[in-house]
PDB file of C-alpha atoms in Angstrom:
ATOM      1  CA  MET A   4      -0.093  -0.312  -0.203  1.00  0.00           C
ATOM      2  CA  SER A   5       1.304   3.355  -0.708  1.00  0.00           C
ATOM      3  CA  ARG A   6       1.916   6.084   1.678  1.00  0.00           C
ATOM      4  CA  HIS A   7       2.322   8.664  -0.454  1.00  0.00           C
ATOM      5  CA  PRO A   8      -1.833   9.479  -1.736  1.00  0.00           C
ATOM      6  CA  TYR A   9      -2.891  11.635  -4.097  1.00  0.00           C
ATOM      7  CA  PRO A  10      -3.216  15.669  -4.069  1.00  0.00           C
ATOM      8  CA  GLN A  11      -6.195  17.265  -2.914  1.00  0.00           C
ATOM      9  CA  THR A  12      -7.551  20.574  -5.615  1.00  0.00           C
ATOM     10  CA  ARG A  13      -8.414  22.983  -3.169  1.00  0.00           C
ATOM     11  CA  ARG A  14      -9.353  26.820  -3.281  1.00  0.00           C
ATOM     12  CA  PRO A  15      -8.638  29.834  -0.790  1.00  0.00           C
ATOM     13  CA  ALA A  16      -5.405  30.772   1.137  1.00  0.00           C
ATOM     14  CA  ALA A  17      -4.226  32.067   4.752  1.00  0.00           C
ATOM     15  CA  PRO A  18      -1.715  34.255   6.293  1.00  0.00           C
ATOM     16  CA  ARG A  19       1.218  33.303   8.616  1.00  0.00           C
ATOM     17  CA  ALA A  20       3.340  35.310  11.548  1.00  0.00           C
ATOM     18  CA  ALA A  21       6.188  36.863  11.682  1.00  0.00           C
ATOM     19  CA  GLY A  22       9.349  36.324  13.435  1.00  0.00           C
ATOM     20  CA  THR A  23      12.760  37.399  14.793  1.00  0.00           C
ATOM     21  CA  VAL A  24      14.963  36.791  12.245  1.00  0.00           C
ATOM     22  CA  VAL A  25      18.697  35.906  13.467  1.00  0.00           C
ATOM     23  CA  LEU A  26      19.905  32.907  11.624  1.00  0.00           C
ATOM     24  CA  ALA A  27      22.063  34.189   8.517  1.00  0.00           C
ATOM     25  CA  ALA A  28      21.474  32.661   4.971  1.00  0.00           C
ATOM     26  CA  ALA A  29      22.987  29.722   3.448  1.00  0.00           C
ATOM     27  CA  LEU A  30      23.320  29.329  -0.044  1.00  0.00           C
ATOM     28  CA  VAL A  31      23.214  26.091  -1.284  1.00  0.00           C
ATOM     29  CA  LEU A  32      24.422  25.256  -5.238  1.00  0.00           C
ATOM     30  CA  THR A  33      22.187  22.008  -6.306  1.00  0.00           C
ATOM     31  CA  LEU A  34      23.146  20.166  -9.996  1.00  0.00           C
ATOM     32  CA  GLY A  35      19.349  20.044 -10.860  1.00  0.00           C
ATOM     33  CA  ALA A  36      16.304  21.818 -11.852  1.00  0.00           C
ATOM     34  CA  GLY A  37      14.461  23.440  -9.050  1.00  0.00           C
ATOM     35  CA  SER A  38      11.845  21.695  -8.061  1.00  0.00           C
ATOM     36  CA  GLY A  39       8.080  21.580  -9.994  1.00  0.00           C
ATOM     37  CA  TRP A  40       4.909  21.152  -8.321  1.00  0.00           C
ATOM     38  CA  ALA A  41       3.583  17.863  -7.326  1.00  0.00           C
ATOM     39  CA  ASP A  42       1.707  15.456 -10.360  1.00  0.00           C
ATOM     40  CA  GLU A  43      -1.380  14.013 -10.240  1.00  0.00           C
ATOM     41  CA  GLY A  44       0.301  10.888  -9.102  1.00  0.00           C
ATOM     42  CA  GLU A  45       1.852   9.687  -5.923  1.00  0.00           C
ATOM     43  CA  PRO A  46       5.046  11.233  -5.465  1.00  0.00           C
ATOM     44  CA  SER A  47       8.011   9.626  -4.791  1.00  0.00           C
ATOM     45  CA  ALA A  48       9.070  12.449  -2.376  1.00  0.00           C
ATOM     46  CA  PRO A  49       7.556  15.762  -1.562  1.00  0.00           C
ATOM     47  CA  PRO A  50       8.284  18.654  -3.715  1.00  0.00           C
ATOM     48  CA  GLY A  51      11.042  20.450  -2.511  1.00  0.00           C
ATOM     49  CA  SER A  52      11.881  18.112   0.249  1.00  0.00           C
ATOM     50  CA  THR A  53      15.351  17.583   2.205  1.00  0.00           C
ATOM     51  CA  THR A  54      16.935  14.346   3.245  1.00  0.00           C
ATOM     52  CA  THR A  55      19.158  13.634   5.848  1.00  0.00           C
ATOM     53  CA  SER A  56      20.976  11.120   3.987  1.00  0.00           C
ATOM     54  CA  PRO A  57      25.070  11.864   4.082  1.00  0.00           C
ATOM     55  CA  PRO A  58      26.255  12.402   0.770  1.00  0.00           C
ATOM     56  CA  PRO A  59      28.369   9.491  -0.975  1.00  0.00           C
ATOM     57  CA  GLU A  60      31.954   8.883  -0.102  1.00  0.00           C
ATOM     58  CA  VAL A  61      34.077   9.961  -3.307  1.00  0.00           C
ATOM     59  CA  ASP A  62      37.868   9.103  -3.507  1.00  0.00           C
ATOM     60  CA  SER A  63      39.866  12.497  -5.164  1.00  0.00           C
ATOM     61  CA  ASN A  64      42.222   9.741  -6.722  1.00  0.00           C
ATOM     62  CA  SER A  65      40.091   7.781  -8.603  1.00  0.00           C
ATOM     63  CA  PRO A  66      41.403   7.263 -12.151  1.00  0.00           C
ATOM     64  CA  GLY A  67      37.042   7.755 -13.411  1.00  0.00           C
ATOM     65  CA  LEU A  68      37.724  11.725 -12.019  1.00  0.00           C
ATOM     66  CA  LYS A  69      40.464  12.645 -14.809  1.00  0.00           C
ATOM     67  CA  LEU A  70      39.747  14.348 -17.295  1.00  0.00           C
ATOM     68  CA  ALA A  71      40.899  12.807 -20.918  1.00  0.00           C
ATOM     69  CA  ASP A  72      43.824  14.347 -22.426  1.00  0.00           C
ATOM     70  CA  GLY A  73      42.529  17.693 -24.252  1.00  0.00           C
ATOM     71  CA  ALA A  74      39.592  17.733 -22.412  1.00  0.00           C
ATOM     72  CA  THR A  75      38.626  20.683 -20.484  1.00  0.00           C
ATOM     73  CA  LEU A  76      36.097  21.040 -17.652  1.00  0.00           C
ATOM     74  CA  ALA A  77      32.975  23.121 -18.975  1.00  0.00           C
ATOM     75  CA  PRO A  78      32.446  26.888 -17.313  1.00  0.00           C
ATOM     76  CA  ALA A  79      30.529  26.613 -14.112  1.00  0.00           C
ATOM     77  CA  LYS A  80      27.816  28.017 -13.482  1.00  0.00           C
ATOM     78  CA  VAL A  81      24.760  28.273 -10.873  1.00  0.00           C
ATOM     79  CA  LEU A  82      22.033  26.485 -11.542  1.00  0.00           C
ATOM     80  CA  ASP A  83      19.977  27.208  -8.384  1.00  0.00           C
ATOM     81  CA  ILE A  84      20.353  29.255  -5.242  1.00  0.00           C
ATOM     82  CA  LYS A  85      18.835  28.335  -1.806  1.00  0.00           C
ATOM     83  CA  SER A  86      18.664  30.593   1.197  1.00  0.00           C
ATOM     84  CA  VAL A  87      17.553  29.501   4.274  1.00  0.00           C
ATOM     85  CA  VAL A  88      16.218  31.931   7.564  1.00  0.00           C
ATOM     86  CA  GLU A  89      15.423  30.160  10.760  1.00  0.00           C
ATOM     87  CA  ASP A  90      14.655  32.209  13.626  1.00  0.00           C
ATOM     88  CA  LEU A  91      15.978  31.806  16.887  1.00  0.00           C
ATOM     89  CA  GLY A  92      13.805  29.017  18.724  1.00  0.00           C
ATOM     90  CA  GLY A  93      13.433  27.365  15.255  1.00  0.00           C
ATOM     91  CA  GLU A  94      10.128  27.854  15.006  1.00  0.00           C
ATOM     92  CA  GLU A  95       9.572  29.347  11.934  1.00  0.00           C
ATOM     93  CA  ARG A  96      11.938  28.780   8.496  1.00  0.00           C
ATOM     94  CA  ARG A  97      12.125  30.384   5.628  1.00  0.00           C
ATOM     95  CA  GLU A  98      13.498  28.214   2.559  1.00  0.00           C
ATOM     96  CA  ASP A  99      14.060  30.808  -1.136  1.00  0.00           C
ATOM     97  CA  THR A 100      15.148  29.426  -4.240  1.00  0.00           C
ATOM     98  CA  ASN A 101      15.161  30.904  -7.634  1.00  0.00           C
ATOM     99  CA  THR A 102      11.873  29.141  -7.993  1.00  0.00           C
ATOM    100  CA  ASP A 103       9.787  29.031  -5.272  1.00  0.00           C
ATOM    101  CA  VAL A 104       9.083  29.978  -1.209  1.00  0.00           C
ATOM    102  CA  LYS A 105       8.907  27.848   1.344  1.00  0.00           C
ATOM    103  CA  PHE A 106       7.847  28.138   5.367  1.00  0.00           C
ATOM    104  CA  ALA A 107       7.912  25.175   7.754  1.00  0.00           C
ATOM    105  CA  LEU A 108       6.401  25.986  11.219  1.00  0.00           C
ATOM    106  CA  GLN A 109       6.443  23.721  14.180  1.00  0.00           C
ATOM    107  CA  ALA A 110       3.818  22.476  15.354  1.00  0.00           C
ATOM    108  CA  GLU A 111       4.053  23.206  19.270  1.00  0.00           C
ATOM    109  CA  VAL A 112       3.320  27.050  17.651  1.00  0.00           C
ATOM    110  CA  LEU A 113       0.480  26.231  16.327  1.00  0.00           C
ATOM    111  CA  PHE A 114      -1.742  23.219  18.240  1.00  0.00           C
ATOM    112  CA  PRO A 115      -1.876  21.995  21.570  1.00  0.00           C
ATOM    113  CA  LYS A 116       0.024  18.685  21.635  1.00  0.00           C
ATOM    114  CA  ASP A 117      -1.327  15.795  19.875  1.00  0.00           C
ATOM    115  CA  SER A 118      -4.691  17.979  18.312  1.00  0.00           C
ATOM    116  CA  SER A 119      -5.230  20.056  15.315  1.00  0.00           C
ATOM    117  CA  LYS A 120      -7.011  23.071  16.552  1.00  0.00           C
ATOM    118  CA  LEU A 121      -5.283  26.164  16.090  1.00  0.00           C
ATOM    119  CA  ASN A 122      -4.081  28.156  18.712  1.00  0.00           C
ATOM    120  CA  PRO A 123      -4.521  31.881  18.907  1.00  0.00           C
ATOM    121  CA  GLU A 124      -1.028  32.276  17.847  1.00  0.00           C
ATOM    122  CA  ALA A 125      -1.215  30.682  14.875  1.00  0.00           C
ATOM    123  CA  THR A 126      -3.332  32.664  13.027  1.00  0.00           C
ATOM    124  CA  ALA A 127      -0.927  35.793  13.328  1.00  0.00           C
ATOM    125  CA  ARG A 128       1.983  33.400  11.577  1.00  0.00           C
ATOM    126  CA  ILE A 129      -0.350  32.150   8.868  1.00  0.00           C
ATOM    127  CA  LYS A 130      -1.442  35.565   8.177  1.00  0.00           C
ATOM    128  CA  ALA A 131       1.748  36.695   7.765  1.00  0.00           C
ATOM    129  CA  ILE A 132       2.485  33.389   5.261  1.00  0.00           C
ATOM    130  CA  ALA A 133      -0.460  34.663   3.167  1.00  0.00           C
ATOM    131  CA  ALA A 134       0.600  37.757   3.258  1.00  0.00           C
ATOM    132  CA  GLU A 135       4.001  36.746   1.165  1.00  0.00           C
ATOM    133  CA  ALA A 136       2.149  34.545  -1.033  1.00  0.00           C
ATOM    134  CA  GLU A 137      -0.142  37.243  -2.165  1.00  0.00           C
ATOM    135  CA  ALA A 138       3.089  39.446  -2.473  1.00  0.00           C
ATOM    136  CA  GLN A 139       4.496  36.658  -4.740  1.00  0.00           C
ATOM    137  CA  LYS A 140       1.284  36.793  -6.607  1.00  0.00           C
ATOM    138  CA  ALA A 141       0.851  32.505  -5.966  1.00  0.00           C
ATOM    139  CA  THR A 142      -1.859  31.343  -6.972  1.00  0.00           C
ATOM    140  CA  ASP A 143      -0.999  27.415  -6.362  1.00  0.00           C
ATOM    141  CA  VAL A 144      -0.013  26.853  -3.033  1.00  0.00           C
ATOM    142  CA  ARG A 145       1.318  23.809  -1.242  1.00  0.00           C
ATOM    143  CA  VAL A 146       0.603  22.706   2.589  1.00  0.00           C
ATOM    144  CA  PHE A 147       2.536  19.763   3.945  1.00  0.00           C
ATOM    145  CA  GLY A 148       1.902  18.104   7.143  1.00  0.00           C
ATOM    146  CA  PHE A 149       4.362  16.016   8.750  1.00  0.00           C
ATOM    147  CA  THR A 150       5.230  14.538  12.384  1.00  0.00           C
ATOM    148  CA  ASP A 151       7.685  12.822  14.137  1.00  0.00           C
ATOM    149  CA  ASN A 152       8.034   8.696  14.694  1.00  0.00           C
ATOM    150  CA  LEU A 153       5.975   8.331  17.838  1.00  0.00           C
ATOM    151  CA  GLY A 154       2.937   6.396  17.854  1.00  0.00           C
ATOM    152  CA  SER A 155       1.603   4.712  15.160  1.00  0.00           C
ATOM    153  CA  TYR A 156       1.933   5.341  11.372  1.00  0.00           C
ATOM    154  CA  SER A 157      -1.488   5.387  11.023  1.00  0.00           C
ATOM    155  CA  HIS A 158      -1.876   8.258  13.348  1.00  0.00           C
ATOM    156  CA  GLY A 159       0.929  10.310  12.391  1.00  0.00           C
ATOM    157  CA  LYS A 160      -0.691  10.245   8.821  1.00  0.00           C
ATOM    158  CA  LYS A 161      -4.251  11.095  10.199  1.00  0.00           C
ATOM    159  CA  LEU A 162      -2.927  13.756  12.293  1.00  0.00           C
ATOM    160  CA  SER A 163      -0.267  15.603  10.039  1.00  0.00           C
ATOM    161  CA  ARG A 164      -3.278  15.601   7.642  1.00  0.00           C
ATOM    162  CA  GLN A 165      -5.783  17.083  10.271  1.00  0.00           C
ATOM    163  CA  ARG A 166      -3.095  19.441  10.692  1.00  0.00           C
ATOM    164  CA  ALA A 167      -2.495  20.611   6.951  1.00  0.00           C
ATOM    165  CA  GLU A 168      -5.730  21.183   6.805  1.00  0.00           C
ATOM    166  CA  ALA A 169      -6.734  23.555   9.655  1.00  0.00           C
ATOM    167  CA  VAL A 170      -3.517  25.589   8.245  1.00  0.00           C
ATOM    168  CA  HIS A 171      -5.208  25.575   4.983  1.00  0.00           C
ATOM    169  CA  ASP A 172      -8.225  26.755   5.891  1.00  0.00           C
ATOM    170  CA  GLU A 173      -6.880  29.358   7.629  1.00  0.00           C
ATOM    171  CA  LEU A 174      -4.869  30.651   4.792  1.00  0.00           C
ATOM    172  CA  ALA A 175      -7.763  30.467   2.259  1.00  0.00           C
ATOM    173  CA  GLY A 176      -9.857  33.465   4.669  1.00  0.00           C
ATOM    174  CA  HIS A 177      -6.986  35.201   4.051  1.00  0.00           C
ATOM    175  CA  LEU A 178      -6.168  34.347   0.222  1.00  0.00           C
ATOM    176  CA  GLY A 179      -8.740  34.751  -2.442  1.00  0.00           C
ATOM    177  CA  PRO A 180     -10.661  32.033  -4.561  1.00  0.00           C
ATOM    178  CA  GLU A 181      -8.203  32.184  -7.312  1.00  0.00           C
ATOM    179  CA  VAL A 182      -5.596  30.349  -5.187  1.00  0.00           C
ATOM    180  CA  THR A 183      -5.802  26.423  -5.607  1.00  0.00           C
ATOM    181  CA  PHE A 184      -4.187  24.320  -2.869  1.00  0.00           C
ATOM    182  CA  SER A 185      -2.534  21.116  -2.849  1.00  0.00           C
ATOM    183  CA  VAL A 186      -2.798  19.837   1.080  1.00  0.00           C
ATOM    184  CA  ARG A 187      -1.401  16.361   2.026  1.00  0.00           C
ATOM    185  CA  GLY A 188      -0.252  14.648   4.819  1.00  0.00           C
ATOM    186  CA  TYR A 189       2.828  12.666   5.199  1.00  0.00           C
ATOM    187  CA  SER A 190       3.304  11.236   9.176  1.00  0.00           C
ATOM    188  CA  GLU A 191       6.327  10.646   9.706  1.00  0.00           C
ATOM    189  CA  ASP A 192       7.833  10.436   6.733  1.00  0.00           C
ATOM    190  CA  TYR A 193      10.171  12.610   5.112  1.00  0.00           C
ATOM    191  CA  PRO A 194      11.844  13.808   8.119  1.00  0.00           C
ATOM    192  CA  ILE A 195      14.465  17.058   8.518  1.00  0.00           C
ATOM    193  CA  ALA A 196      15.810  15.672  11.509  1.00  0.00           C
ATOM    194  CA  ASP A 197      17.090  12.816  13.419  1.00  0.00           C
ATOM    195  CA  ASN A 198      13.964  11.278  15.250  1.00  0.00           C
ATOM    196  CA  GLY A 199      16.122   9.916  17.712  1.00  0.00           C
ATOM    197  CA  SER A 200      16.236  13.074  20.135  1.00  0.00           C
ATOM    198  CA  GLU A 201      13.356  15.364  21.338  1.00  0.00           C
ATOM    199  CA  GLU A 202      14.912  18.125  19.563  1.00  0.00           C
ATOM    200  CA  GLY A 203      14.801  16.202  15.980  1.00  0.00           C
ATOM    201  CA  ARG A 204      11.469  15.455  16.330  1.00  0.00           C
ATOM    202  CA  LYS A 205      10.438  18.656  17.486  1.00  0.00           C
ATOM    203  CA  LYS A 206      11.649  19.762  14.323  1.00  0.00           C
ATOM    204  CA  ASN A 207       9.766  17.124  12.499  1.00  0.00           C
ATOM    205  CA  ARG A 208       6.658  17.947  13.570  1.00  0.00           C
ATOM    206  CA  ARG A 209       5.461  20.272  11.601  1.00  0.00           C
ATOM    207  CA  VAL A 210       3.251  21.879   8.563  1.00  0.00           C
ATOM    208  CA  GLU A 211       5.008  23.210   5.438  1.00  0.00           C
ATOM    209  CA  VAL A 212       3.290  26.083   2.804  1.00  0.00           C
ATOM    210  CA  SER A 213       5.090  26.864  -0.055  1.00  0.00           C
ATOM    211  CA  PHE A 214       4.611  27.904  -3.677  1.00  0.00           C
ATOM    212  CA  PRO A 215       5.891  29.477  -6.650  1.00  0.00           C
ATOM    213  CA  ARG A 216       8.215  32.948  -6.467  1.00  0.00           C
ATOM    214  CA  GLY A 217       6.746  35.327  -8.529  1.00  0.00           C
ATOM    215  CA  THR A 218       7.418  38.920  -9.783  1.00  0.00           C
ATOM    216  CA  ALA A 219       8.201  39.774  -5.774  1.00  0.00           C
ATOM    217  CA  ALA A 220      11.238  38.323  -5.515  1.00  0.00           C
ATOM    218  CA  GLY A 221      13.169  39.715  -2.692  1.00  0.00           C
ATOM    219  CA  THR A 222      10.338  40.855  -0.909  1.00  0.00           C
ATOM    220  CA  GLY A 223       9.036  38.533   2.465  1.00  0.00           C
ATOM    221  CA  THR A 224       7.795  38.206   5.545  1.00  0.00           C
ATOM    222  CA  ASP A 225       9.521  37.134   9.066  1.00  0.00           C
ATOM    223  CA  ALA A 226       7.552  33.749   8.501  1.00  0.00           C
ATOM    224  CA  GLY A 227      10.040  30.673   8.789  1.00  0.00           C
ATOM    225  CA  SER A 228      10.531  28.832   5.795  1.00  0.00           C
ATOM    226  CA  GLY A 229       9.774  25.203   5.539  1.00  0.00           C
ATOM    227  CA  THR A 230       9.640  22.590   3.204  1.00  0.00           C
ATOM    228  CA  GLY A 231       6.264  20.010   3.192  1.00  0.00           C
ATOM    229  CA  PRO A 232       3.459  18.254   1.681  1.00  0.00           C
ATOM    230  CA  ALA A 233       0.083  19.084   1.327  1.00  0.00           C
ATOM    231  CA  GLY A 234      -2.888  16.750   3.251  1.00  0.00           C
ATOM    232  CA  ASP A 235      -3.768  13.402   1.735  1.00  0.00           C
ATOM    233  CA  ASN A 236      -7.526  11.396   2.012  1.00  0.00           C
ATOM    234  CA  ASP A 237      -6.286   8.754   4.667  1.00  0.00           C
ATOM    235  CA  ASP A 238      -8.675   7.941   7.206  1.00  0.00           C
ATOM    236  CA  GLY A 239      -6.815   6.115   9.541  1.00  0.00           C
ATOM    237  CA  THR A 240      -7.168   6.082  12.878  1.00  0.00           C
ATOM    238  CA  GLY A 241      -4.976   6.791  15.336  1.00  0.00           C
ATOM    239  CA  ASP A 242      -3.990   5.087  18.447  1.00  0.00           C
ATOM    240  CA  ALA A 243      -2.844   6.436  22.215  1.00  0.00           C
ATOM    241  CA  SER A 244       0.598   5.146  21.540  1.00  0.00           C
ATOM    242  CA  GLY A 245       2.087   9.026  21.237  1.00  0.00           C
ATOM    243  CA  ASP A 246       1.208  12.140  19.585  1.00  0.00           C
ATOM    244  CA  ALA A 247       2.805  10.923  15.902  1.00  0.00           C
ATOM    245  CA  GLY A 248       3.636  14.286  15.229  1.00  0.00           C
ATOM    246  CA  ASP A 249       3.624  17.304  18.377  1.00  0.00           C
TER     247      ASP A 249
END
């Protein structure tokens, strides 16, 4: 059984809150093309997702890495630049690339434990994200929910989707009807930190909102960036074995 359901299409959007930015931006060079939207099939990974896998080891003395006689290297070319800004507590994270803007909000700042009901503070945070989406003239918005690996997978699947839906509903109230949403819940899949510690699990419990970069490149609010998938149609029931994403 596939763990990644088909995307849902929704309309309307919402905002996001500001936070004090204290992390220096990091530049990342990639050799691949910019990330695109999820298709109507089952994506192998959430668009714009990151991986915690270590890079492969390369033997710098390998003969296969040497240029043939007379060969020359092609001119260097930067295909994509990623800027990452995170607030001091790691509650909000923003990623900007040449093609997309992504925000990630930790679940603790949006929801009570093991709940998908937005707390009062969440409204301002989401409203700020909506303002950025409007500034970028976004018409396609992805809302992805994630949990840690505590509790059962089915519980995490349901909770992550419900949280993504809650953020979508708030965003939709701030964005016009011309905006199309894709919402999924990914449970513990695609962690951005080690689930072996509470610090890592806290980062993995998140909701990500992303959209294509528009003509307002360079503008931005204090919302943290993030990576994320939009909710799915998983109706799996949860269990009492722990809060799998909160």
